[in-house]
């Protein structure tokens, strides 16, 4: 077996089940790649080698069906609780925290036979768009080490892009799976809100967060969605999805035929704020969709520009509430203090980085007496308005096509001094979180030598049609087959 | 003042930067005033469902006590030790002022 690390998850599963390769061989290839490349890319905060090897040996020795992800090495963003591994959210607050349980998503993947390889780097508490606010380390974009991988799931997307693991999980609150997936040239999906259990996902903004898959191709993404999606009694915001377990089938059935599919191209996502190179890629993608039989038509969503301010008020408010639990009392960091108040203040003062503090402060302010109506409630009304506009668009269209972000990956340090400019990276991704609709970013082409992500959005519970169209696009293109030079210095694009 | 509400201790060098950042963010979000939101009810969650989710009232033993105590910062027996919450002497003094 030549180069195991570039195999798709489905290919790995097929070979393992057919006895052509052992789970240990697959895992060793992943661990070797991580060992060789992680000093340069910095994706992993924790590598689970011993346990993973033991697990794969047990599985190799045993018999019987192990599920759709049998033998697939998988990594988890470090805000997803894993009982056997630390979970730090890349924060000093949880630097030595070991969860008492694993997230439902982790258990689902493990039950499907996936081998947990480790935890990946992220922006602290998922607040950021570049992974630079991690309190631990810098993750570099495998396509260009002087650029960021995007965020906040940058460790997960860089790990998949660099050939370290074929599957990783991330979380998406305002674009945190899709945007880094676009920057790293991989597939990243945010499912319909409620489709994937949030139990065990350390909460940032509870009405916006979702766990989702990061893979190199849409077929793998659909396979992981089949494992992840399902309602969970431990998460009262999770709901039953009508297509649960049928995503892979939907992608395979659609094939290359998108006749009858109506795709809208909202003009507000292609305005002067978007890089010309990115715009060109999206318009080329629109052309490809037309050639596949879809009807592509321009449309307008006038309140798009209000998504960002509404999001920052709502997400910061929810975050200030969710992060109140980090108080030094029961777990995590505890700083000294004479009285309880001092413990809170000192622990939170030292434990949180500046971006987290900024958002907690903003959130606390917009929820405070006298300002609550003017900020938080107003933002919630704006949300309702925008969401209604988007849902109305889905009366006319089956899918919406847009850039994933306004630019390609920017340089390390370029935006870290200007919070507002950093927040702008999320303009195209935020609306899907506010509306709770499914959205996927797929490699659409290149600009300045860097990957450009193209985004498909669907109505709530339209995950299958989003994936089907994305799958057809991938069959007609080969952008997702190009590998970053950092990961594969010998070759350029190589299809297996 | 907001920092006090959030129980956040800010280091001196952080304060002015944060004040500037918050001021510019708050200025930016004012553009929401351009929208006519009179008749629009607020949306706090994307799910239309407004039903409570119930389960049977059955005790499930999580068996996490030992692991929990292991992860706690300061433990005494099966309790987590914390400094005094209310300084009763100081409270009395304040009353007599």
XYZ file of C-alpha atoms in Angstrom:
593
model
C 0.000 0.000 0.000
C 1.693 3.103 -1.281
C 0.487 6.204 0.452
C -2.164 5.435 3.030
C -2.489 8.963 4.331
C -4.252 10.334 1.264
C -6.893 7.599 1.215
C -10.455 8.704 1.740
C -12.287 7.471 4.823
C -14.514 5.256 2.686
C -11.544 3.781 0.907
C -9.860 3.022 4.241
C -12.998 1.310 5.503
C -13.272 -0.785 2.350
C -9.635 -1.900 2.454
C -9.757 -2.660 6.176
C -12.918 -4.715 5.870
C -11.479 -6.549 2.885
C -8.373 -7.410 4.877
C -6.096 -5.600 2.433
C -4.658 -3.345 5.097
C -4.743 -3.453 8.887
C -6.133 -0.696 11.065
C -2.726 -0.454 12.664
C -1.039 0.221 9.314
C -3.513 3.010 8.579
C -3.054 4.499 12.024
C 0.733 4.284 11.850
C 0.708 6.172 8.556
C -1.328 8.925 10.213
C 0.896 9.056 13.301
C 4.015 9.142 11.136
C 2.635 12.039 9.087
C 1.750 13.924 12.249
C 5.207 13.274 13.612
C 6.872 14.470 10.402
C 4.768 17.538 9.780
C 3.307 18.846 13.013
C 6.382 20.826 14.041
C 5.743 22.854 10.905
C 1.940 22.989 10.860
C 1.118 22.799 14.576
C -2.327 21.177 14.311
C -2.357 18.911 17.318
C -2.573 19.853 20.980
C -2.677 16.214 22.050
C -1.846 13.016 20.214
C -3.397 9.827 21.536
C -0.801 7.383 20.132
C -0.682 4.699 22.801
C -4.408 4.285 23.253
C -5.089 4.550 19.548
C -2.535 1.853 18.738
C -3.964 -0.409 21.422
C -7.456 0.184 20.078
C -6.485 -0.562 16.499
C -4.670 -3.724 17.592
C -7.768 -4.875 19.479
C -9.910 -4.154 16.458
C -7.514 -5.951 14.108
C -7.513 -8.998 16.393
C -11.264 -9.079 16.748
C -14.012 -9.944 14.349
C -17.357 -8.567 13.262
C -18.771 -5.381 11.871
C -17.279 -2.184 13.189
C -19.299 0.411 11.366
C -19.011 2.773 8.437
C -15.811 4.459 9.639
C -13.947 1.257 10.502
C -10.264 2.001 10.988
C -10.565 5.676 10.025
C -8.203 7.929 11.998
C -10.122 10.936 13.288
C -9.176 14.110 15.160
C -11.414 16.276 17.337
C -11.302 20.026 17.842
C -10.262 20.637 21.407
C -13.621 22.053 22.519
C -15.213 18.637 22.054
C -15.120 16.582 25.238
C -13.150 13.359 25.083
C -13.043 11.329 28.253
C -9.721 9.692 27.437
C -7.958 12.862 26.383
C -7.581 16.376 27.782
C -10.004 19.037 26.527
C -8.647 22.543 26.818
C -10.454 24.800 24.320
C -6.897 26.080 23.741
C -7.337 28.139 26.903
C -5.256 28.553 30.043
C -8.580 28.204 31.882
C -8.792 24.514 30.959
C -5.127 23.720 30.394
C -5.219 20.580 32.512
C -8.904 19.732 32.278
C -9.962 16.128 31.688
C -13.663 15.762 30.929
C -15.738 13.256 32.876
C -17.492 12.129 29.731
C -17.198 12.121 25.966
C -19.357 14.114 23.615
C -22.151 12.231 21.865
C -20.438 13.032 18.548
C -17.225 11.388 19.759
C -19.074 8.297 20.920
C -20.920 8.094 17.615
C -17.705 8.145 15.603
C -15.983 5.653 17.890
C -18.955 3.342 17.714
C -18.714 3.509 13.934
C -15.163 2.199 14.213
C -13.175 5.421 13.920
C -9.861 5.577 15.784
C -9.389 8.756 17.876
C -5.983 10.158 17.060
C -5.983 13.374 19.054
C -7.206 16.910 19.744
C -6.652 19.837 17.473
C -5.782 23.492 17.962
C -8.379 26.232 17.827
C -9.036 29.853 18.663
C -9.542 30.060 22.419
C -13.101 28.989 23.289
C -13.852 29.020 19.550
C -13.758 32.812 19.405
C -11.831 33.805 16.323
C -11.287 33.395 12.605
C -7.619 32.511 12.386
C -6.726 30.113 15.246
C -4.227 32.795 16.333
C -5.936 33.369 19.668
C -5.038 29.872 20.862
C -3.204 30.186 24.152
C -1.054 27.212 23.232
C 0.472 27.380 19.784
C 0.262 28.746 16.276
C -1.196 26.606 13.513
C 0.094 27.382 10.043
C -1.722 26.969 6.755
C -0.309 23.907 4.943
C -0.566 25.854 1.668
C 1.631 28.696 2.918
C 3.276 28.646 6.357
C 3.171 32.441 6.620
C -0.609 32.413 6.421
C -3.268 31.416 8.897
C -5.347 28.258 8.490
C -8.492 30.202 9.359
C -10.530 29.643 12.505
C -11.699 28.742 14.880
C -11.347 25.081 13.762
C -7.976 25.783 12.087
C -6.181 22.839 13.685
C -8.770 20.398 12.354
C -8.835 21.778 8.815
C -5.038 22.039 8.570
C -4.706 18.443 9.826
C -6.999 17.163 7.078
C -5.371 19.365 4.419
C -1.896 18.210 5.432
C -2.784 14.527 5.107
C -2.482 13.892 8.851
C -6.021 12.494 9.206
C -8.781 11.986 6.628
C -11.547 13.106 8.981
C -11.724 15.712 11.715
C -14.599 17.270 13.620
C -14.896 20.973 14.211
C -17.531 23.334 15.553
C -19.206 26.208 13.708
C -20.824 29.175 15.433
C -20.261 31.947 12.859
C -18.305 30.029 10.239
C -15.700 28.246 12.324
C -15.797 25.048 10.253
C -16.495 26.501 6.835
C -14.079 29.423 6.800
C -10.958 27.449 7.835
C -12.045 24.664 5.468
C -12.032 27.243 2.656
C -8.632 28.622 3.722
C -7.163 25.093 3.815
C -8.771 23.752 0.652
C -10.897 21.056 2.282
C -14.588 20.298 2.728
C -16.258 21.597 5.887
C -19.934 21.383 6.757
C -22.194 23.008 9.299
C -25.298 20.826 9.616
C -28.840 22.118 10.230
C -28.996 23.472 13.783
C -30.173 20.668 16.027
C -29.187 17.888 13.636
C -26.036 16.990 15.556
C -26.020 16.767 19.333
C -24.148 19.513 21.177
C -23.782 17.340 24.259
C -20.092 17.476 25.102
C -19.367 20.491 22.917
C -18.091 23.152 25.284
C -20.615 25.863 24.587
C -19.800 29.211 23.009
C -23.204 30.418 21.724
C -25.955 27.917 22.310
C -28.359 29.070 19.601
C -25.602 29.076 16.970
C -23.105 26.251 17.732
C -23.022 23.031 15.725
C -20.466 20.243 15.432
C -19.693 19.207 11.854
C -17.363 17.141 9.649
C -14.151 18.225 7.940
C -12.944 15.942 5.146
C -11.121 16.101 1.831
C -14.171 15.226 -0.243
C -17.940 15.510 -0.154
C -18.531 11.751 -0.215
C -16.573 11.330 3.041
C -18.427 14.327 4.480
C -21.759 12.655 3.748
C -20.518 9.385 5.276
C -19.566 11.191 8.489
C -22.898 13.042 8.515
C -24.617 9.637 8.440
C -22.802 8.798 11.682
C -23.184 12.190 13.384
C -26.776 13.181 12.708
C -29.398 12.011 15.161
C -31.416 13.431 17.997
C -30.003 12.955 21.465
C -31.905 12.956 24.756
C -28.871 14.614 26.339
C -29.279 17.701 24.119
C -32.730 19.203 24.317
C -32.044 21.423 21.304
C -31.309 18.410 19.116
C -34.059 17.314 16.778
C -34.816 14.324 14.647
C -33.631 14.776 11.050
C -35.870 13.277 8.345
C -32.848 12.244 6.234
C -30.689 10.890 9.054
C -28.555 8.008 7.798
C -29.314 8.831 4.154
C -26.758 11.483 3.225
C -24.275 9.227 1.487
C -27.079 7.695 -0.497
C -28.315 11.154 -1.523
C -24.869 12.096 -2.818
C -24.466 8.831 -4.717
C -27.951 8.962 -6.193
C -27.637 12.526 -7.471
C -24.601 11.613 -9.519
C -23.774 14.349 -12.032
C -27.321 15.387 -12.723
C -28.563 18.644 -11.264
C -31.426 19.229 -13.689
C -34.331 20.832 -11.922
C -32.158 22.227 -9.145
C -32.674 25.974 -8.704
C -29.637 27.780 -7.345
C -29.767 31.397 -6.198
C -26.738 33.686 -6.275
C -27.364 36.429 -3.682
C -25.718 39.620 -4.927
C -24.960 40.948 -1.478
C -22.424 38.120 -1.025
C -20.536 39.239 -4.142
C -20.243 42.970 -3.505
C -17.155 45.193 -3.392
C -16.069 43.683 -0.072
C -15.223 40.418 -1.827
C -11.768 39.850 -3.366
C -11.940 39.794 -7.189
C -10.162 36.420 -7.216
C -12.765 34.941 -4.879
C -15.612 36.410 -6.916
C -14.175 34.902 -10.097
C -14.048 31.433 -8.503
C -17.654 31.663 -7.329
C -18.879 32.815 -10.737
C -16.908 29.957 -12.355
C -18.605 27.588 -9.905
C -21.982 29.035 -10.918
C -21.087 28.218 -14.511
C -20.146 24.653 -13.536
C -23.481 24.221 -11.760
C -25.246 25.469 -14.905
C -23.379 22.942 -16.985
C -24.521 20.219 -14.582
C -28.091 21.167 -15.374
C -28.982 23.469 -12.511
C -30.617 26.802 -13.149
C -28.532 29.546 -11.572
C -30.092 32.938 -11.029
C -29.062 36.122 -9.279
C -31.156 37.172 -6.317
C -31.077 39.745 -3.547
C -31.038 39.394 0.233
C -30.992 43.051 1.290
C -30.535 42.518 5.029
C -27.344 40.450 4.635
C -25.197 43.374 5.772
C -26.880 43.374 9.173
C -25.926 39.796 9.960
C -22.481 40.637 11.306
C -23.536 43.236 13.907
C -26.487 41.111 15.011
C -24.242 38.080 15.308
C -21.623 39.820 17.429
C -24.237 41.040 19.865
C -26.068 37.709 20.096
C -23.027 35.438 20.183
C -21.195 37.605 22.713
C -24.278 37.745 24.919
C -24.670 33.973 24.815
C -20.941 33.511 25.350
C -20.894 35.774 28.403
C -23.557 33.552 29.886
C -21.944 30.256 28.869
C -18.476 31.245 30.067
C -19.754 32.321 33.479
C -19.248 28.709 34.583
C -15.474 29.122 34.412
C -15.016 30.479 37.882
C -12.186 28.483 39.415
C -14.490 26.648 41.809
C -15.013 23.077 40.638
C -12.605 22.437 37.781
C -10.023 24.094 35.591
C -7.721 26.877 36.637
C -8.022 28.359 40.109
C -6.066 31.436 41.059
C -5.602 32.405 44.678
C -7.704 34.975 46.446
C -8.749 35.909 49.946
C -12.439 35.770 49.212
C -14.638 34.042 46.681
C -14.950 37.191 44.559
C -11.188 37.396 44.260
C -11.055 33.783 43.101
C -13.550 34.545 40.348
C -11.855 37.731 39.217
C -8.298 36.477 39.369
C -9.068 33.132 37.772
C -11.000 34.714 34.935
C -8.507 37.523 34.600
C -5.619 35.138 34.134
C -7.415 32.205 32.539
C -9.001 34.049 29.620
C -7.133 35.634 26.708
C -7.926 39.083 25.350
C -10.383 38.077 22.605
C -12.416 36.043 25.076
C -12.427 38.919 27.544
C -13.467 41.320 24.808
C -16.488 39.198 23.936
C -17.475 38.514 27.535
C -17.356 42.253 28.210
C -19.414 43.031 25.104
C -21.881 40.273 25.969
C -22.222 41.376 29.586
C -22.811 44.943 28.471
C -25.511 44.152 25.902
C -27.387 42.058 28.464
C -27.136 44.580 31.272
C -30.116 46.484 32.629
C -30.825 49.577 30.587
C -29.065 48.274 27.494
C -30.737 44.899 27.041
C -33.575 46.186 24.850
C -31.415 48.506 22.803
C -28.837 45.861 21.987
C -29.722 42.231 22.667
C -33.425 42.313 21.884
C -32.828 44.564 18.875
C -30.253 42.100 17.552
C -32.710 39.237 18.083
C -35.329 41.125 16.079
C -32.782 41.777 13.329
C -32.044 38.067 13.371
C -35.721 37.255 12.874
C -35.922 39.677 9.947
C -32.846 38.271 8.212
C -33.870 34.681 8.769
C -37.339 35.288 7.354
C -35.731 36.855 4.269
C -33.483 33.815 3.774
C -36.283 31.311 4.310
C -38.400 33.244 1.780
C -35.555 32.881 -0.722
C -35.841 29.112 -0.303
C -39.362 29.319 -1.680
C -37.804 30.334 -4.958
C -34.539 28.402 -4.793
C -33.407 24.967 -3.632
C -29.915 26.188 -2.762
C -27.972 29.416 -2.398
C -24.439 29.731 -3.767
C -21.945 32.188 -2.278
C -18.292 32.603 -1.383
C -17.342 31.076 1.967
C -15.343 34.185 2.807
C -14.334 37.515 1.281
C -10.646 36.611 0.896
C -8.167 33.774 0.764
C -6.108 32.979 3.869
C -4.444 36.126 5.190
C -0.966 36.452 6.668
C -0.198 35.497 10.258
C -0.504 38.639 12.379
C -2.239 40.654 9.653
C -5.510 41.137 11.545
C -4.718 40.260 15.115
C -4.539 43.918 16.195
C -7.850 44.886 14.666
C -10.798 42.910 16.024
C -13.334 44.388 13.601
C -11.260 43.475 10.543
C -10.943 39.943 11.922
C -14.720 39.763 12.403
C -15.213 40.725 8.724
C -13.860 37.322 7.712
C -17.201 35.849 8.804
C -19.581 38.020 6.736
C -20.533 35.211 4.351
C -20.790 32.419 6.904
C -22.707 34.048 9.763
C -26.161 34.150 8.121
C -26.372 30.342 8.018
C -25.776 30.161 11.782
C -28.379 32.816 12.544
C -30.899 30.902 10.436
C -29.863 27.441 11.639
C -29.611 26.225 8.052
C -27.152 23.688 6.590
C -24.124 25.055 4.758
C -21.039 23.450 3.271
C -17.776 24.914 2.011
C -16.068 23.045 -0.802
C -12.827 23.752 -2.668
C -13.876 25.878 -5.636
C -10.587 26.931 -7.174
C -7.517 29.017 -6.432
C -6.501 32.656 -6.202
C -2.989 33.960 -5.448
C -1.977 30.296 -5.210
C -4.311 29.782 -2.256
C -7.511 27.719 -2.067
C -10.857 29.475 -2.456
C -13.934 27.981 -0.842
C -17.347 28.066 -2.400
C -20.423 27.794 -0.144
C -23.728 26.054 -0.687
C -26.595 26.759 1.695
C -29.946 25.006 1.943
C -33.168 25.366 3.932
C -33.428 23.790 7.381
C -33.162 19.983 6.991
C -31.927 20.447 3.422
C -28.541 18.889 4.291
C -29.009 16.054 1.772
C -29.648 18.359 -1.168
C -26.725 20.571 -0.161
C -24.426 17.545 -0.107
C -25.844 16.127 -3.343
C -25.137 19.337 -5.259
C -21.705 19.651 -3.657
C -20.977 16.064 -4.664
C -21.960 16.676 -8.265
C -19.710 19.747 -8.336
C -16.780 17.715 -7.043
C -17.270 15.010 -9.644
C -17.021 17.720 -12.309
C -13.950 19.443 -10.855
C -10.594 18.473 -9.376
C -9.730 21.349 -7.047
C -10.167 19.070 -4.032
C -7.504 16.710 -5.396
C -4.709 19.279 -5.360
C -2.477 18.875 -2.330
C -0.612 21.596 -0.453
C 3.155 21.719 -1.069
C 3.900 21.470 2.663
C 2.204 18.080 2.800
C 3.361 16.666 -0.472
C 6.542 18.332 -1.717
C 7.129 15.669 -4.347
C 3.786 15.726 -6.121
C 1.216 18.323 -7.105
C -2.212 17.003 -7.920
C -2.539 13.260 -7.801
C -5.767 11.398 -8.035
C -5.919 7.946 -6.495
C -17.764 48.509 35.707
C -18.666 45.966 33.060
C -15.587 44.011 34.064
C -16.890 43.892 37.620
C -20.240 42.570 36.390
C -18.447 39.877 34.443
C -16.185 39.060 37.389
C -13.180 39.702 35.210
C -9.991 41.137 36.526
C -8.409 43.336 33.895
C -4.718 44.037 33.965
C -3.800 47.742 33.763
C -2.235 47.402 30.339
C -5.415 45.776 29.018
C -7.896 48.410 30.083
C -7.519 51.188 27.518
C -7.185 48.749 24.604
C -10.373 46.999 25.631
C -12.201 50.293 26.093
C -11.237 51.343 22.562
C -12.167 47.971 21.089
C -15.549 47.922 22.785
C -16.251 51.503 21.750
C -15.571 50.763 18.111
C -17.562 47.516 18.174
C -20.529 49.240 19.791
C -20.322 51.996 17.218
C -20.314 49.416 14.451
C -23.347 47.537 15.761
C -25.377 50.765 15.806
C -26.100 50.199 12.147
C -28.898 47.870 13.288
C -30.850 51.098 13.901
C -31.196 51.398 10.123
C -33.640 48.487 10.167
C -37.343 48.886 10.843
C -37.841 46.308 13.565
C -41.064 47.671 15.138
C -43.281 44.764 14.201
C -40.646 42.039 14.320
C -40.750 39.660 17.290
C -37.253 38.698 18.522
C -35.811 35.324 17.507
C -33.648 33.685 20.162
C -33.207 30.307 18.510
C -33.496 28.911 14.981
C -35.763 26.079 15.993
C -39.436 26.826 15.569
C -40.230 24.195 18.166
C -41.288 25.778 21.408
C -42.095 22.555 23.208
C -40.399 21.301 26.296
C -38.380 18.147 25.842
C -39.190 15.619 28.525
C -37.705 12.403 29.784
C -38.807 9.904 32.413
C -37.957 10.912 35.968
C -35.561 8.043 36.502
C -32.298 8.351 38.386
C -29.241 7.642 36.230
C -26.080 7.040 38.205
C -23.325 8.921 36.468
C -20.615 7.450 38.722
C -18.350 10.428 38.266
C -17.690 11.464 41.864
C -14.147 10.135 42.086
C -13.103 11.529 38.715
C -14.745 14.829 39.541
C -12.886 15.164 42.847
C -9.653 14.316 41.092
C -10.135 17.256 38.770
C -11.172 19.763 41.444
C -8.666 22.429 42.528
C -8.865 21.967 46.290
C -10.535 18.995 47.873
C -11.362 18.013 51.437
C -12.906 14.567 51.708
C -15.756 14.551 49.264
C -16.087 18.330 49.237
C -14.504 21.059 47.184
C -12.921 23.650 49.424
C -13.402 27.344 48.649
C -12.501 30.563 50.503
C -15.150 32.351 52.490
C -18.048 33.532 50.392
C -19.300 36.240 52.676
C -17.059 38.042 55.110
C -19.495 38.306 58.011
C -17.323 40.669 60.003
C -17.019 43.106 57.109
C -20.743 42.841 56.465
C -21.497 43.734 60.096
C -19.101 46.673 60.018
C -20.795 47.993 56.905
C -24.167 47.774 58.612
C -22.960 49.888 61.528
C -21.609 52.627 59.276
